[in-house]
PDB file of C-alpha atoms in Angstrom:
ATOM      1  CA  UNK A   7       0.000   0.000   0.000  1.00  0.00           C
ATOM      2  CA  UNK A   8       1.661   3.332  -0.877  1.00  0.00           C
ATOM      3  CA  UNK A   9      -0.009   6.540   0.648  1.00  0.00           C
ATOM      4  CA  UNK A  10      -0.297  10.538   1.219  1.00  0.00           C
ATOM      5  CA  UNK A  11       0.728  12.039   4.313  1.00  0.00           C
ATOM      6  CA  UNK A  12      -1.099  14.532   5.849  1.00  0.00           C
ATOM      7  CA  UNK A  13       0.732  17.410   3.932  1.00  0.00           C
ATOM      8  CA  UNK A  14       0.149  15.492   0.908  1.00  0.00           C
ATOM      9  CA  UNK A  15       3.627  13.868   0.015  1.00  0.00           C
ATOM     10  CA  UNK A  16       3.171  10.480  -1.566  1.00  0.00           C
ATOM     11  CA  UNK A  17       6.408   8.006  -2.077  1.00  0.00           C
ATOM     12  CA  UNK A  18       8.388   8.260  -5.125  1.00  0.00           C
ATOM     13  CA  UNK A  19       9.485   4.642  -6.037  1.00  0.00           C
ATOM     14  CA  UNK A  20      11.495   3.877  -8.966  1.00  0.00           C
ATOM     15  CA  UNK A  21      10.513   2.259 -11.641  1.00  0.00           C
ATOM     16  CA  UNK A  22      13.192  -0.800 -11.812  1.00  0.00           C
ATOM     17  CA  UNK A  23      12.428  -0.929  -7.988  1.00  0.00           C
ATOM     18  CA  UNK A  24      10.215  -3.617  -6.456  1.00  0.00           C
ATOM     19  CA  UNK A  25       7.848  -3.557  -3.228  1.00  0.00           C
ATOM     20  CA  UNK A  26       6.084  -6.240  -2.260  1.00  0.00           C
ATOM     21  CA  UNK A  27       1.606  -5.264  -2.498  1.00  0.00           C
ATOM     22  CA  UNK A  28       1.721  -6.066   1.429  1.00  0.00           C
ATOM     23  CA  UNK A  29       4.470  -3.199   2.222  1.00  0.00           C
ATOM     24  CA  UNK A  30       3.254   0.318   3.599  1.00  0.00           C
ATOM     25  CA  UNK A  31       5.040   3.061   2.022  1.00  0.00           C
ATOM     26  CA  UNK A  32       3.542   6.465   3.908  1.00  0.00           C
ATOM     27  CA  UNK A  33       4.593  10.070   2.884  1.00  0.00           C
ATOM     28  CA  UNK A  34       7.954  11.586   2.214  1.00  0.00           C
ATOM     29  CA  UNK A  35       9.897   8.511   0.613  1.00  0.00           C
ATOM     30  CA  UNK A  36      12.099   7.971  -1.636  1.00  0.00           C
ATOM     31  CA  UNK A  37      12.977   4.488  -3.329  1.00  0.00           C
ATOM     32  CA  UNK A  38      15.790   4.198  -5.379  1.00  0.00           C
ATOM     33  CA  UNK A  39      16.631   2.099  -8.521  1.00  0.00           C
ATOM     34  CA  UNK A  40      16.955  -1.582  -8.121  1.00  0.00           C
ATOM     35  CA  UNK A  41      15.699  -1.590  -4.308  1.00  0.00           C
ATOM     36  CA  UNK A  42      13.952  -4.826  -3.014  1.00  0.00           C
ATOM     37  CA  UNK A  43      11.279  -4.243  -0.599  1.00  0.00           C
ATOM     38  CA  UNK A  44       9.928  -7.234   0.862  1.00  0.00           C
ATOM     39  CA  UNK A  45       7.039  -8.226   2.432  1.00  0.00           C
ATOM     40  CA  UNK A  46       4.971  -6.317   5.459  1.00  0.00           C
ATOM     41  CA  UNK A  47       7.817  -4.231   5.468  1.00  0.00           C
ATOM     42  CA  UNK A  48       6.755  -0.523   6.592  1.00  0.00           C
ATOM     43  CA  UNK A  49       8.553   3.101   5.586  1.00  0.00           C
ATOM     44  CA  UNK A  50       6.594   5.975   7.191  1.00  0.00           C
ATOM     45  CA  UNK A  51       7.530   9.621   6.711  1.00  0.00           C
ATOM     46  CA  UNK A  52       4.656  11.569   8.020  1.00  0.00           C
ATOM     47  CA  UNK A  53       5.606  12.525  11.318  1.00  0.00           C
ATOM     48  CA  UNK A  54       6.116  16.813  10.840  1.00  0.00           C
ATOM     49  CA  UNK A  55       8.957  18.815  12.864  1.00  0.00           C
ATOM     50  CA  UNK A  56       7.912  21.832  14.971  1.00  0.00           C
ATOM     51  CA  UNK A  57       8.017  23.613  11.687  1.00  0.00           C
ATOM     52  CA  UNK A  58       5.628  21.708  10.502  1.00  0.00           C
ATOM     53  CA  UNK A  59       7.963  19.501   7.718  1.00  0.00           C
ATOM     54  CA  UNK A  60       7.985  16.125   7.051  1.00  0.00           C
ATOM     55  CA  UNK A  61      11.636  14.602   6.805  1.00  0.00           C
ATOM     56  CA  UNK A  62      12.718  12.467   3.737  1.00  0.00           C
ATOM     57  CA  UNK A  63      13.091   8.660   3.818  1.00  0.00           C
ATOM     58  CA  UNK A  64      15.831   7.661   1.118  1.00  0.00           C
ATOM     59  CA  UNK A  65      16.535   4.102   0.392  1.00  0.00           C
ATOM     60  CA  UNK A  66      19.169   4.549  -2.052  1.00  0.00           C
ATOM     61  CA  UNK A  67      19.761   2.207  -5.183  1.00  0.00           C
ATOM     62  CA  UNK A  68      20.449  -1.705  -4.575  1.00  0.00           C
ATOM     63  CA  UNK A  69      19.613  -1.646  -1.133  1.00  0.00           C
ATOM     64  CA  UNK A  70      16.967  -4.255   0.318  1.00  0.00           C
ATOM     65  CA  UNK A  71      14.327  -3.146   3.064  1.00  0.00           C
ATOM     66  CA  UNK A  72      12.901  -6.996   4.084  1.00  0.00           C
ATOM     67  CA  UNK A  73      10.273  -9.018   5.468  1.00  0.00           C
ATOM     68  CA  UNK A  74       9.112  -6.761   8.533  1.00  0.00           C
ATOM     69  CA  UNK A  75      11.451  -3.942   8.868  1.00  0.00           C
ATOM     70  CA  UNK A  76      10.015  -0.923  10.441  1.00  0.00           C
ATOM     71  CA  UNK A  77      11.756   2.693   8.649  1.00  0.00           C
ATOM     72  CA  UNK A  78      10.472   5.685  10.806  1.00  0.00           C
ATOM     73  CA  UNK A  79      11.743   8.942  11.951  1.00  0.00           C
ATOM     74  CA  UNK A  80      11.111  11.491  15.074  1.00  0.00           C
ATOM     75  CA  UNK A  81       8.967  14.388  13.688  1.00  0.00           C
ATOM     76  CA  UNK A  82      11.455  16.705  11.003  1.00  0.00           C
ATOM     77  CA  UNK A  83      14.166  14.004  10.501  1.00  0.00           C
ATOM     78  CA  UNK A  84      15.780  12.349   7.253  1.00  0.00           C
ATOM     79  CA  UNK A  85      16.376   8.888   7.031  1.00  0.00           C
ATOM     80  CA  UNK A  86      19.005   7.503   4.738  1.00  0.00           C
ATOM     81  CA  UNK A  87      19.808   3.928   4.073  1.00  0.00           C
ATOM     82  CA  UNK A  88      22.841   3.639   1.918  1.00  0.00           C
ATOM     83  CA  UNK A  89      23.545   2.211  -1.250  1.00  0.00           C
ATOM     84  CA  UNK A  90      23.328  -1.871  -1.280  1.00  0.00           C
ATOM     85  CA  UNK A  91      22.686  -1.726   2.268  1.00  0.00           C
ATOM     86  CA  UNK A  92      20.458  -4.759   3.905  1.00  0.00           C
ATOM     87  CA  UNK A  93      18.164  -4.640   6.191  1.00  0.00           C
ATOM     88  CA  UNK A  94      17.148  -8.111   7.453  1.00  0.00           C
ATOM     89  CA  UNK A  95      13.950  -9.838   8.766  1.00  0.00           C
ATOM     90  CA  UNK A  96      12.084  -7.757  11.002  1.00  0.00           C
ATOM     91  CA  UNK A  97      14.518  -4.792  11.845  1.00  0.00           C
ATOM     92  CA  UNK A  98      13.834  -1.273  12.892  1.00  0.00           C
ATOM     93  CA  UNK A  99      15.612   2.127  11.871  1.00  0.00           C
ATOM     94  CA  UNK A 100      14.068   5.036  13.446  1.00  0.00           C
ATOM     95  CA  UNK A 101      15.404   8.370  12.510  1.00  0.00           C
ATOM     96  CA  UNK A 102      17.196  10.554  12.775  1.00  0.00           C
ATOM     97  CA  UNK A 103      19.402   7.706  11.573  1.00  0.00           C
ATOM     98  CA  UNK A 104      22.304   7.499   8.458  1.00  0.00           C
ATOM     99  CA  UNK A 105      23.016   4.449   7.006  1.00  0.00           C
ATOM    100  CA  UNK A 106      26.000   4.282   5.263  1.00  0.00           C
ATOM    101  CA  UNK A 107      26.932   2.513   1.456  1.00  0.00           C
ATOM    102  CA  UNK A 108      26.927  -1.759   1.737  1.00  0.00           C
ATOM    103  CA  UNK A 109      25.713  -2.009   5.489  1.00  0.00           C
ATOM    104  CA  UNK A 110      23.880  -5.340   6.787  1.00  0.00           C
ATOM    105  CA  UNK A 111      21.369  -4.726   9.580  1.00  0.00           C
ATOM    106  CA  UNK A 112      20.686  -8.282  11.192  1.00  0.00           C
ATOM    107  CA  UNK A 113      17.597  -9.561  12.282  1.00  0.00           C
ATOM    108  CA  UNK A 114      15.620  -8.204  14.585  1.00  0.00           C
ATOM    109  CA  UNK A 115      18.275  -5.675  15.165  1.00  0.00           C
ATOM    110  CA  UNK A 116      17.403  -1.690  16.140  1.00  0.00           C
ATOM    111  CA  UNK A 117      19.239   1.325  15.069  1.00  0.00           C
ATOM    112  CA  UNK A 118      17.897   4.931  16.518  1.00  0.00           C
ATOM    113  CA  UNK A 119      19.770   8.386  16.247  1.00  0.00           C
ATOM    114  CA  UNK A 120      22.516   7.102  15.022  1.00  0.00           C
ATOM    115  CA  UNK A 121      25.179   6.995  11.867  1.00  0.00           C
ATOM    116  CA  UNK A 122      26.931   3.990  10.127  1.00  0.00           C
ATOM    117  CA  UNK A 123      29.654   4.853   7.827  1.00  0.00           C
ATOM    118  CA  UNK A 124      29.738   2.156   4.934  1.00  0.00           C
ATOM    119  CA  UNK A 125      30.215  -1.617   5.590  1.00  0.00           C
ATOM    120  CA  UNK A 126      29.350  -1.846   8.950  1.00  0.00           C
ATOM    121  CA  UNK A 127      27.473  -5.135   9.778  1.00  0.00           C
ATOM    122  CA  UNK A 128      25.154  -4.987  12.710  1.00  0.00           C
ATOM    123  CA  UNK A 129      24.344  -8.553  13.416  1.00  0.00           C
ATOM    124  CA  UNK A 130      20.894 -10.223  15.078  1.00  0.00           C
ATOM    125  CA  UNK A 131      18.991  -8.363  17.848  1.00  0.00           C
ATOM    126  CA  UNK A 132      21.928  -6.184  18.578  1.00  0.00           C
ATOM    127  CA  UNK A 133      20.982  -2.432  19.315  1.00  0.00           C
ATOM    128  CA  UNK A 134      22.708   0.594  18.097  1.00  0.00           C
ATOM    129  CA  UNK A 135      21.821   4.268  19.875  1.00  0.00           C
ATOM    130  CA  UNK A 136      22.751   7.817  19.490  1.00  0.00           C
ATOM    131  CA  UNK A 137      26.387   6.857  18.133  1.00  0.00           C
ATOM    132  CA  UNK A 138      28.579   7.257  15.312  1.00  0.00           C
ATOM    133  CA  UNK A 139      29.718   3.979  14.040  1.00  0.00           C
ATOM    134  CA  UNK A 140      33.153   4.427  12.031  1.00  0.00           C
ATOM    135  CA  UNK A 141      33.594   2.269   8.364  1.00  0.00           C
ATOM    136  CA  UNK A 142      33.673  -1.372   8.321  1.00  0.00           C
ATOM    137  CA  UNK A 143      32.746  -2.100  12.036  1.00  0.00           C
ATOM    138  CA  UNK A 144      31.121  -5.597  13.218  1.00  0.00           C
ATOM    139  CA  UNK A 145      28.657  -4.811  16.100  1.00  0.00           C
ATOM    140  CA  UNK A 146      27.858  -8.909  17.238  1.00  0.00           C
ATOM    141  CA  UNK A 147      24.761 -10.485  18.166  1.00  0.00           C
ATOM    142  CA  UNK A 148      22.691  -8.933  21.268  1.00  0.00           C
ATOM    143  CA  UNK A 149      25.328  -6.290  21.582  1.00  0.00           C
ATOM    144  CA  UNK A 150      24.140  -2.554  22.639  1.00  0.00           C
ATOM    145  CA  UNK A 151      26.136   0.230  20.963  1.00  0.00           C
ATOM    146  CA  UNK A 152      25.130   3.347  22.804  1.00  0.00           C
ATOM    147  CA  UNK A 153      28.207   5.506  24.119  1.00  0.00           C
ATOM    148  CA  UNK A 154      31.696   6.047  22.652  1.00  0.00           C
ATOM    149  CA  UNK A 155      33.035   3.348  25.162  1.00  0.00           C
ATOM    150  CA  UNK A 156      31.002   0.764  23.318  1.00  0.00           C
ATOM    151  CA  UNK A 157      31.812   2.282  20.097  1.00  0.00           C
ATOM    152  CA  UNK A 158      35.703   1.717  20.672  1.00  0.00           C
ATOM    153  CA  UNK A 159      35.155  -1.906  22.274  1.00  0.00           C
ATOM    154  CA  UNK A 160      34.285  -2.718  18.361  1.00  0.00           C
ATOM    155  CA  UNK A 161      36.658  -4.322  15.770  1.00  0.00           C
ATOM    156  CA  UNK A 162      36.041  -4.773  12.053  1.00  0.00           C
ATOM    157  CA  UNK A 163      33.663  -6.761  10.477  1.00  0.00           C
ATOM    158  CA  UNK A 164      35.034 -10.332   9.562  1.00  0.00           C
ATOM    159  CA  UNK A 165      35.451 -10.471   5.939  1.00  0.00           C
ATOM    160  CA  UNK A 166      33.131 -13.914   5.693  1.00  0.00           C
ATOM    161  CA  UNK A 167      30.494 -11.285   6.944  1.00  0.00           C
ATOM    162  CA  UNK A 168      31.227  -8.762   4.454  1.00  0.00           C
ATOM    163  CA  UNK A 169      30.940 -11.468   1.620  1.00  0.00           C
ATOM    164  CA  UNK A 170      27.927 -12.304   3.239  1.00  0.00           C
ATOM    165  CA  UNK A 171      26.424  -9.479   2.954  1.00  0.00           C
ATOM    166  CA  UNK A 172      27.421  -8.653  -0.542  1.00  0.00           C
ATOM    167  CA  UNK A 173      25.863 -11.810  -1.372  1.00  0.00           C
ATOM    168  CA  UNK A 174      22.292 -10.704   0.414  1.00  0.00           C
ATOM    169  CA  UNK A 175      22.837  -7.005  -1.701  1.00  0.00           C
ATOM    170  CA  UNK A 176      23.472  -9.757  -4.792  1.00  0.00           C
ATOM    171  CA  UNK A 177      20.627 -11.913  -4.575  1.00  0.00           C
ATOM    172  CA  UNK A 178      17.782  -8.791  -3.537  1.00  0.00           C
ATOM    173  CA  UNK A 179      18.925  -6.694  -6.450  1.00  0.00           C
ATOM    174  CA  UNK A 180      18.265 -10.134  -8.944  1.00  0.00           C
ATOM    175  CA  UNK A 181      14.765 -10.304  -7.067  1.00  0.00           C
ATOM    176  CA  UNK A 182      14.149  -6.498  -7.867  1.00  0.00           C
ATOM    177  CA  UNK A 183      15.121  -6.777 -11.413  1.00  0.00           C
ATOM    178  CA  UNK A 184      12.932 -10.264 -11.507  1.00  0.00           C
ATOM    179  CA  UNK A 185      10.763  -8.659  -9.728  1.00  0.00           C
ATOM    180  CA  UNK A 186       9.677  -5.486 -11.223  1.00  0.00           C
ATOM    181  CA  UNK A 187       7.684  -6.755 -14.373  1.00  0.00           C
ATOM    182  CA  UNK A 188       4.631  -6.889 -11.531  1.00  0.00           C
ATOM    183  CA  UNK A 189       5.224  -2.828 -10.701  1.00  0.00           C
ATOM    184  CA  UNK A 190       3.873  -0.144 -13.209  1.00  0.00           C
ATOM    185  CA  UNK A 191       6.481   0.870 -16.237  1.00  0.00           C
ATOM    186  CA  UNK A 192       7.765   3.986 -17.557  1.00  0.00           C
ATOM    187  CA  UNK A 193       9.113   6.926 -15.569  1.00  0.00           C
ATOM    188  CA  UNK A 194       9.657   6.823 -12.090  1.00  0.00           C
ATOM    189  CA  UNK A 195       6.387   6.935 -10.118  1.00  0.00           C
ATOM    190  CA  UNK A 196       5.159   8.913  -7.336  1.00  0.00           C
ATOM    191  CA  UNK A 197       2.154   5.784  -6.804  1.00  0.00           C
ATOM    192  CA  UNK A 198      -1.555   6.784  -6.282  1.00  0.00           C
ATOM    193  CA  UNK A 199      -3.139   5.927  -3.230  1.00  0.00           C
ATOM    194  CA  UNK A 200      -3.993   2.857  -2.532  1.00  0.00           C
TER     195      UNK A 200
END
């Protein structure tokens, strides 16, 4: 279901792009070339700043938003998920929150007001707030990231788990492009409501 927010801003979604009829796109969002969005996966930008704005929601070319990940932001902010970055089964990004170029989110994991440079891998059910998470990091499994303490604890991510998660950006972008014959042709869309 794609849909209007309250100040009227509907999702633009690419057209090589492909998100599944059970995803909820709302508002301000932007969806890239070649994204996979899976399904009951839910991107909301219609929570307004004190100004009265709406924030953007960017998922940038190649990356994959999957089954039951949650993208939402704290009224006014901008949410970016990097190029070929995965988000896995079930995970939440709530904004304001950067995610860098060729991340993998794990499942179940949550990231909130904070920034991943590229190729950090943030494995299952860990927890990342209010930090800055340098390039190429490995946060493990049930970890919580939330001072610079925990930030320096972390080493970088084992390059099986890199490869791993190139292989996730692989296979998603193949189930766009296989994908996208079922999504409306020609020029990139802003959808109508549903």
């Amino acid at each position: 279901m794609v849909e209007s927010n309250h100040a009227g801003d509907l999702p633009r979604i690419a057209a090589t792009a492909y998100v599944h009829a059970s995803a909820v796109l709302i508002g301000n969002v932007v969806v890239e070339d070649r994204v996979f969005i899976g399904p009951n996966a839910v991107i909301r930008a219609d929570e307004p700043g004190p100004d009265g704005k709406v924030g953007t929601i960017v998922v940038e070319q190649e990356a994959n938003v999957q089954d039951g990940v949650v993208i939402h932001a704290l009224g006014g902010t901008d949410v970016r998920i990097g190029q070929g970055s995965s988000l896995a089964h079930a995970a939440v990004v709530h904004g304001p929150c950067d995610v860098g170029g060729d991340c993998f989110l794990g499942f179940n994991s949550v990231v909130f007001k904070a920034s991943l440079a590229g190729g950090v891998i943030v494995m299952h059910q860990a927890m990342v707030e209010g930090v800055t998470i340098p390039r190429g990091k490995f946060v493990p499994s049930m970890t919580a990231v939330q001072n610079e303490e925990d930030v320096l604890r972390l080493g970088p991510a084992p390059p099986e788990l890199s490869g791993f998660a190139r292989e996730v950006r692989r296979i998603n972008v193949f189930l766009a492009e296989a994908s996208h014959v079922n999504q409306p042709t020609g020029e990139d869309v802003p959808f109508k409501k549903c």
